[in-house]
Short mmCIF file of C-alpha atoms in Angstrom, two decimals:
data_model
loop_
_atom_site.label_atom_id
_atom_site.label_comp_id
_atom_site.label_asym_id
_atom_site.label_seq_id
_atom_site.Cartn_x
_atom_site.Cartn_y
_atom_site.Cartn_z
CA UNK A 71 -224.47 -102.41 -34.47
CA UNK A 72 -220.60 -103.07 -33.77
CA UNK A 73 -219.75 -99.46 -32.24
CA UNK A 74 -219.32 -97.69 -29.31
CA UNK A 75 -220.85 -93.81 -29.64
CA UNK A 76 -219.48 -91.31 -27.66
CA UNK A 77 -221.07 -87.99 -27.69
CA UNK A 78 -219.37 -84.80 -27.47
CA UNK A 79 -216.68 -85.39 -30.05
CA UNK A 80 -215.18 -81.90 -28.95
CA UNK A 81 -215.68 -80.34 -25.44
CA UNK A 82 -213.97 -76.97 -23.79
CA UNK A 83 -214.99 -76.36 -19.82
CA UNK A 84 -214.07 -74.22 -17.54
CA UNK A 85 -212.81 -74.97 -14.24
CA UNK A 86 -215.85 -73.97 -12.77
CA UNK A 87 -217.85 -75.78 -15.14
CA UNK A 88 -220.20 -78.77 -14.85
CA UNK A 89 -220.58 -81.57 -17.80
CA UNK A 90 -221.15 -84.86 -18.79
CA UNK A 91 -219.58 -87.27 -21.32
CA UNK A 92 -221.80 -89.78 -22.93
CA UNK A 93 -221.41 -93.48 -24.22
CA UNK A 94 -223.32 -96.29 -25.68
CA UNK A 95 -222.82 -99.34 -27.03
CA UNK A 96 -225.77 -101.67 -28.35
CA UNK A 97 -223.66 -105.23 -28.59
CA UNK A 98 -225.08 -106.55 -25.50
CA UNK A 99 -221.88 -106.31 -23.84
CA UNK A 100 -222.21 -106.70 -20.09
CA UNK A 101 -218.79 -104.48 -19.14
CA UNK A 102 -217.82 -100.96 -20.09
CA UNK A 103 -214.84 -98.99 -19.59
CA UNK A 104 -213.49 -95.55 -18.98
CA UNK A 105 -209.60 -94.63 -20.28
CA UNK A 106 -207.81 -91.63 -20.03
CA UNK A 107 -205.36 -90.71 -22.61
CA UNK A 108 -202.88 -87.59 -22.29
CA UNK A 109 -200.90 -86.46 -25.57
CA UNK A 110 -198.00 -88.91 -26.86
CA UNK A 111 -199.33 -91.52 -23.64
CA UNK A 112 -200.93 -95.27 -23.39
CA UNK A 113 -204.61 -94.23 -22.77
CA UNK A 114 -204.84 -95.38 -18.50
CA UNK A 115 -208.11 -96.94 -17.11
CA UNK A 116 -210.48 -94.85 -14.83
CA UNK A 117 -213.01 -96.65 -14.17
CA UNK A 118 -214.80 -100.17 -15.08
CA UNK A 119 -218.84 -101.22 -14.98
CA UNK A 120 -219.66 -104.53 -15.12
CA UNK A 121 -222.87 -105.61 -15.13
CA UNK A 122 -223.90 -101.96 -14.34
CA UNK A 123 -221.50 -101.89 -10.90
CA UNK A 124 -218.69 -100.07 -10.68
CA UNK A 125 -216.01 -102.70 -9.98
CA UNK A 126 -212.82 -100.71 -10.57
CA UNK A 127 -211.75 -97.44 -9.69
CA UNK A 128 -208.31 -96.55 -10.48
CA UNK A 129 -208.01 -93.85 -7.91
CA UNK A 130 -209.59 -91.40 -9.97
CA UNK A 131 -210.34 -87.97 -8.28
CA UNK A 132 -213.92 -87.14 -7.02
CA UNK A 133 -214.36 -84.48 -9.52
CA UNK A 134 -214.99 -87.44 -11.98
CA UNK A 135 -217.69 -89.26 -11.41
CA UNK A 136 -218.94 -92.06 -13.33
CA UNK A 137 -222.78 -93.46 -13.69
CA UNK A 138 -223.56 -96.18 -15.26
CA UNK A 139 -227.97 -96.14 -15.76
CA UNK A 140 -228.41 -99.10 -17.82
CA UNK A 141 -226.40 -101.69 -19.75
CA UNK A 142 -225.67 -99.73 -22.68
CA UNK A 143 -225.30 -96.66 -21.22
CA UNK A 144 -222.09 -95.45 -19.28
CA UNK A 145 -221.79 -91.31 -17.96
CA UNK A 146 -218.65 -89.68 -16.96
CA UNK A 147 -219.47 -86.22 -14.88
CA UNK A 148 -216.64 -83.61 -14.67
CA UNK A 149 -216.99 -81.12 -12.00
CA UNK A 150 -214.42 -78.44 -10.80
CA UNK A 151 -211.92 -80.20 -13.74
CA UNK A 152 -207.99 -78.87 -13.44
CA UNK A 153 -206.24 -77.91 -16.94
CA UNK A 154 -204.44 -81.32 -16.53
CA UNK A 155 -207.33 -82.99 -16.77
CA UNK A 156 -207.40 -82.08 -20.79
CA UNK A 157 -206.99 -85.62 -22.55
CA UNK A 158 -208.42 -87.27 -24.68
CA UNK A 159 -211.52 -89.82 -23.36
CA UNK A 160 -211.97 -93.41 -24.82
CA UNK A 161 -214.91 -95.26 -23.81
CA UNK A 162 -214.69 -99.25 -24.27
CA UNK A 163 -216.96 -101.87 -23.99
CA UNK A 164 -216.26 -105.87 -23.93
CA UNK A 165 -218.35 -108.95 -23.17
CA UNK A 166 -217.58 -110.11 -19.72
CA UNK A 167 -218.01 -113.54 -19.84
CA UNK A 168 -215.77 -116.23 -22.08
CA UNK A 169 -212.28 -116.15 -22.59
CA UNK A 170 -212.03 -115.43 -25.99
CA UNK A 171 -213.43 -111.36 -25.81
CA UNK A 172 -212.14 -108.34 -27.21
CA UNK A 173 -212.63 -104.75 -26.46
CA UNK A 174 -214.17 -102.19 -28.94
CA UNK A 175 -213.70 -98.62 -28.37
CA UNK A 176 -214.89 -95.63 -28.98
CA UNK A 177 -213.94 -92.72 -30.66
CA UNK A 178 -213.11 -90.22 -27.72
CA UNK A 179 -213.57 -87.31 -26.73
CA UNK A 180 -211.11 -84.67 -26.71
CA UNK A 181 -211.58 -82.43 -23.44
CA UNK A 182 -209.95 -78.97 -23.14
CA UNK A 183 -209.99 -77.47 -19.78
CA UNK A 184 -209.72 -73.66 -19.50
CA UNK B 44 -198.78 -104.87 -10.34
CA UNK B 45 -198.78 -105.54 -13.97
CA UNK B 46 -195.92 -103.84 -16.04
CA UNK B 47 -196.21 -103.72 -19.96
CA UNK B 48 -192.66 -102.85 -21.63
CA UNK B 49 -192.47 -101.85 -25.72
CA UNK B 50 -189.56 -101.46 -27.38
CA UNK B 51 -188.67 -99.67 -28.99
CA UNK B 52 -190.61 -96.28 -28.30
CA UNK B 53 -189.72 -94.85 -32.11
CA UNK B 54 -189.28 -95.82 -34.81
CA UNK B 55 -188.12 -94.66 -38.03
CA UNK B 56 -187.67 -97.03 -41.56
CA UNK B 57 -187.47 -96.98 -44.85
CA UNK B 58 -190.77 -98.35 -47.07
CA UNK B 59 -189.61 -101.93 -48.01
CA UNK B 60 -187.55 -102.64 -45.04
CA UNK B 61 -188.99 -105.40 -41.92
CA UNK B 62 -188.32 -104.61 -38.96
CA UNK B 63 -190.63 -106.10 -35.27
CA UNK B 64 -191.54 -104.18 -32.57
CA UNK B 65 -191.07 -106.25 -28.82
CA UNK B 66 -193.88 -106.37 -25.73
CA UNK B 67 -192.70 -107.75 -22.75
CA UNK B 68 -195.55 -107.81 -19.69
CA UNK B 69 -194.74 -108.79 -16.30
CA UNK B 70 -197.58 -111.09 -15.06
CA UNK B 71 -199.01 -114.46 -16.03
CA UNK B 72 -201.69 -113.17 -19.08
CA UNK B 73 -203.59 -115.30 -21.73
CA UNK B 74 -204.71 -111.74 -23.45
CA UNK B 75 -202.45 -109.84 -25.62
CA UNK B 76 -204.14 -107.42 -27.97
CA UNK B 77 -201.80 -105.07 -30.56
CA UNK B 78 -203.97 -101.79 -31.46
CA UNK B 79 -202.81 -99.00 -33.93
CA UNK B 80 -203.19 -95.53 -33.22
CA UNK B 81 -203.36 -92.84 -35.66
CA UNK B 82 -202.88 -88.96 -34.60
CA UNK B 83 -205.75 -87.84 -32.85
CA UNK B 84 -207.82 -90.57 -33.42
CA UNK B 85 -208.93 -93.54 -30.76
CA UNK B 86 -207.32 -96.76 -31.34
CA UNK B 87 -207.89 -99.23 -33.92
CA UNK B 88 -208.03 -103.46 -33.04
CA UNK B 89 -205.60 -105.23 -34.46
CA UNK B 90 -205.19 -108.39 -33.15
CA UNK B 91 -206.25 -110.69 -30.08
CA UNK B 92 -203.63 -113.25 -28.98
CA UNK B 93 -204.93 -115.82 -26.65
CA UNK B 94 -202.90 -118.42 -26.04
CA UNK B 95 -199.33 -119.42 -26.36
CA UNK B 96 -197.73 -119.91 -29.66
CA UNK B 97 -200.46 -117.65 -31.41
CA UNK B 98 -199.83 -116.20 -34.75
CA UNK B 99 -202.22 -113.90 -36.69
CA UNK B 100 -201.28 -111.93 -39.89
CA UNK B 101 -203.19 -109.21 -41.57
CA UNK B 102 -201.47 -107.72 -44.81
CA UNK B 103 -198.13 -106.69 -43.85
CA UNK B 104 -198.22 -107.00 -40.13
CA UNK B 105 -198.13 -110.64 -38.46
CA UNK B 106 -198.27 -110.67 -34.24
CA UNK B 107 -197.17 -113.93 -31.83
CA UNK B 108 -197.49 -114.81 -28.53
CA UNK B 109 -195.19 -116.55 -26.25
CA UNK B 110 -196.83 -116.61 -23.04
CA UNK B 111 -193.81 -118.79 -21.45
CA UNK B 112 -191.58 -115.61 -22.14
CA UNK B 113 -194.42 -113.12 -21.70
CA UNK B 114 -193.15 -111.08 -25.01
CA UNK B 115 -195.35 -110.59 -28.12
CA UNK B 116 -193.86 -109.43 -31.18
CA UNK B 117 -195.63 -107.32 -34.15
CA UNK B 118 -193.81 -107.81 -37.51
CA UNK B 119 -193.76 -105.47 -40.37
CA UNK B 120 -192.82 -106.70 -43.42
CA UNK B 121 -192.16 -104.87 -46.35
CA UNK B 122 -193.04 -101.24 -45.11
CA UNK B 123 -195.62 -98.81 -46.84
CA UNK B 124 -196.20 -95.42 -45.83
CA UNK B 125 -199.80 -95.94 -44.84
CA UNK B 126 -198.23 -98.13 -41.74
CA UNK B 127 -197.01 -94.83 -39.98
CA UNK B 128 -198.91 -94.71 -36.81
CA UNK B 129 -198.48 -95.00 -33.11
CA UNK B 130 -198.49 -99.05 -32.21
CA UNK B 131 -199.99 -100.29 -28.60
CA UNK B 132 -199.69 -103.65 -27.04
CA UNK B 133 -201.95 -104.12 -23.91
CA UNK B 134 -202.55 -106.83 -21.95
CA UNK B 135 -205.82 -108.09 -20.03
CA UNK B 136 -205.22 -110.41 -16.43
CA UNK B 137 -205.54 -113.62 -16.69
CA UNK B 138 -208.77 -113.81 -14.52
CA UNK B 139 -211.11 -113.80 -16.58
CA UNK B 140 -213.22 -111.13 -15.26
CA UNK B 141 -213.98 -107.58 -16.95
CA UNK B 142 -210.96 -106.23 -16.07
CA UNK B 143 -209.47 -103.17 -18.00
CA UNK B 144 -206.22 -102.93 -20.09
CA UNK B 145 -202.81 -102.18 -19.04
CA UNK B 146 -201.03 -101.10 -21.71
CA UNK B 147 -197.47 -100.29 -23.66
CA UNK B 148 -196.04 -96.78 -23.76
CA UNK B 149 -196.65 -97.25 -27.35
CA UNK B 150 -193.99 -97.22 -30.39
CA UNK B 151 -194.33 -94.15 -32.29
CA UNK B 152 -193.62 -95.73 -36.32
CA UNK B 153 -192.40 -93.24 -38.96
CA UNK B 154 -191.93 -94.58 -42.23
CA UNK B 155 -190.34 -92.84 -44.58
CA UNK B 156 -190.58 -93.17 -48.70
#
């Protein structure tokens, strides 16, 4: 298995709303990755796991919050979003040890907040 | 802070023509990875250059690496249709560690029959 899953494809929330975003990867890679990406942007990191601790935080707002339970498991939970939060989500994952490593991502989700 | 500079932003060519699309990044880097990006889809790996003097070619596009200059290049040669997409460079630290990806504002490729 050489893909990252993310799971919902498609997601509308209101501002009041609580919900998760879901990924997964089953590589064995050791560090995963959170990117947001707003129309006609570079996708910007959010967060980064390694070895199931968060090690960077981009100054992300509390209303995300990241979880990561397991090595091939990373959560992102959106509380209390803002309609600027709508982007598109990419989830990445990438050995962390070795030079020579790439980074495989997912497919996104697209997030509408109403 | 690392700063990751494409150029240019758009573009727009004819099928047939070459034409190179320039990444400058600000700090020392052995990582420089090119991804394509088609609309409203996640991106797509290209290539991984890691060290200086790198070349890789896949069909019509061919990516280098001068890490002494800090500037990749990706190369189009002989333009088809099916290239129109937006392009990315992004570029990892040089520590080693799982850091993320700081990337280019992208360049937006239109190419027209």
């Amino acid at each position: 298995d050489t893909e990252v899953t993310q799971t919902p494809k498609h997601l509308v929330m209101g501002m009041t709303n609580k919900k998760s975003l879901k990924c997964e990867q089953h590589m064995g890679h050791r560090a995963m990755y959170w990117y947001k990406q707003k129309a006609k942007k570079p996708p910007e990191l959010m967060f980064v796991y390694s070895y199931e601790k968060l090690s960077i935080n981009e100054s992300v707002p509390s209303r995300f919050s990241p979880e990561c339970p397991n090595s091939s498991l990373l959560n992102l939970h959106l509380h209390a979003l803002q309609p600027e939060d709508s982007a598109l989500y990419l989830c990445a994952s990438s050995q962390k040890q070795g030079v020579a490593y790439g980074y495989t991502f997912g497919s996104g989700t697209r997030l509408t907040v109403v | 802070e690392l700063k990751v500079e494409q150029n240019p932003l758009f573009l727009s060519m004819q099928e047939g023509k070459n034409y190179t699309i320039y990444c400058n990044y600000s700090t020392t880097s052995d990582r420089l990875y090119w991804y394509r990006q088609d609309p409203g889809k996640s991106l797509e790996s290209l290539f991984v250059l890691l060290s200086n003097g790198a070349v890789k070619q896949e069909g019509r596009l061919m990516a280098s690496l001068d890490t002494k200059a800090r500037l990749s290049t990706l190369h189009i040669t002989a333009a088809v249709h099916d290239l129109s997409a937006t392009y990315f460079c992004a570029v990892g630290d040089s520590g080693g560690g799982a850091d993320g990806l700081t990337f280019g504002k992208g360049t937006h490729l239109i190419i027209q029959p």
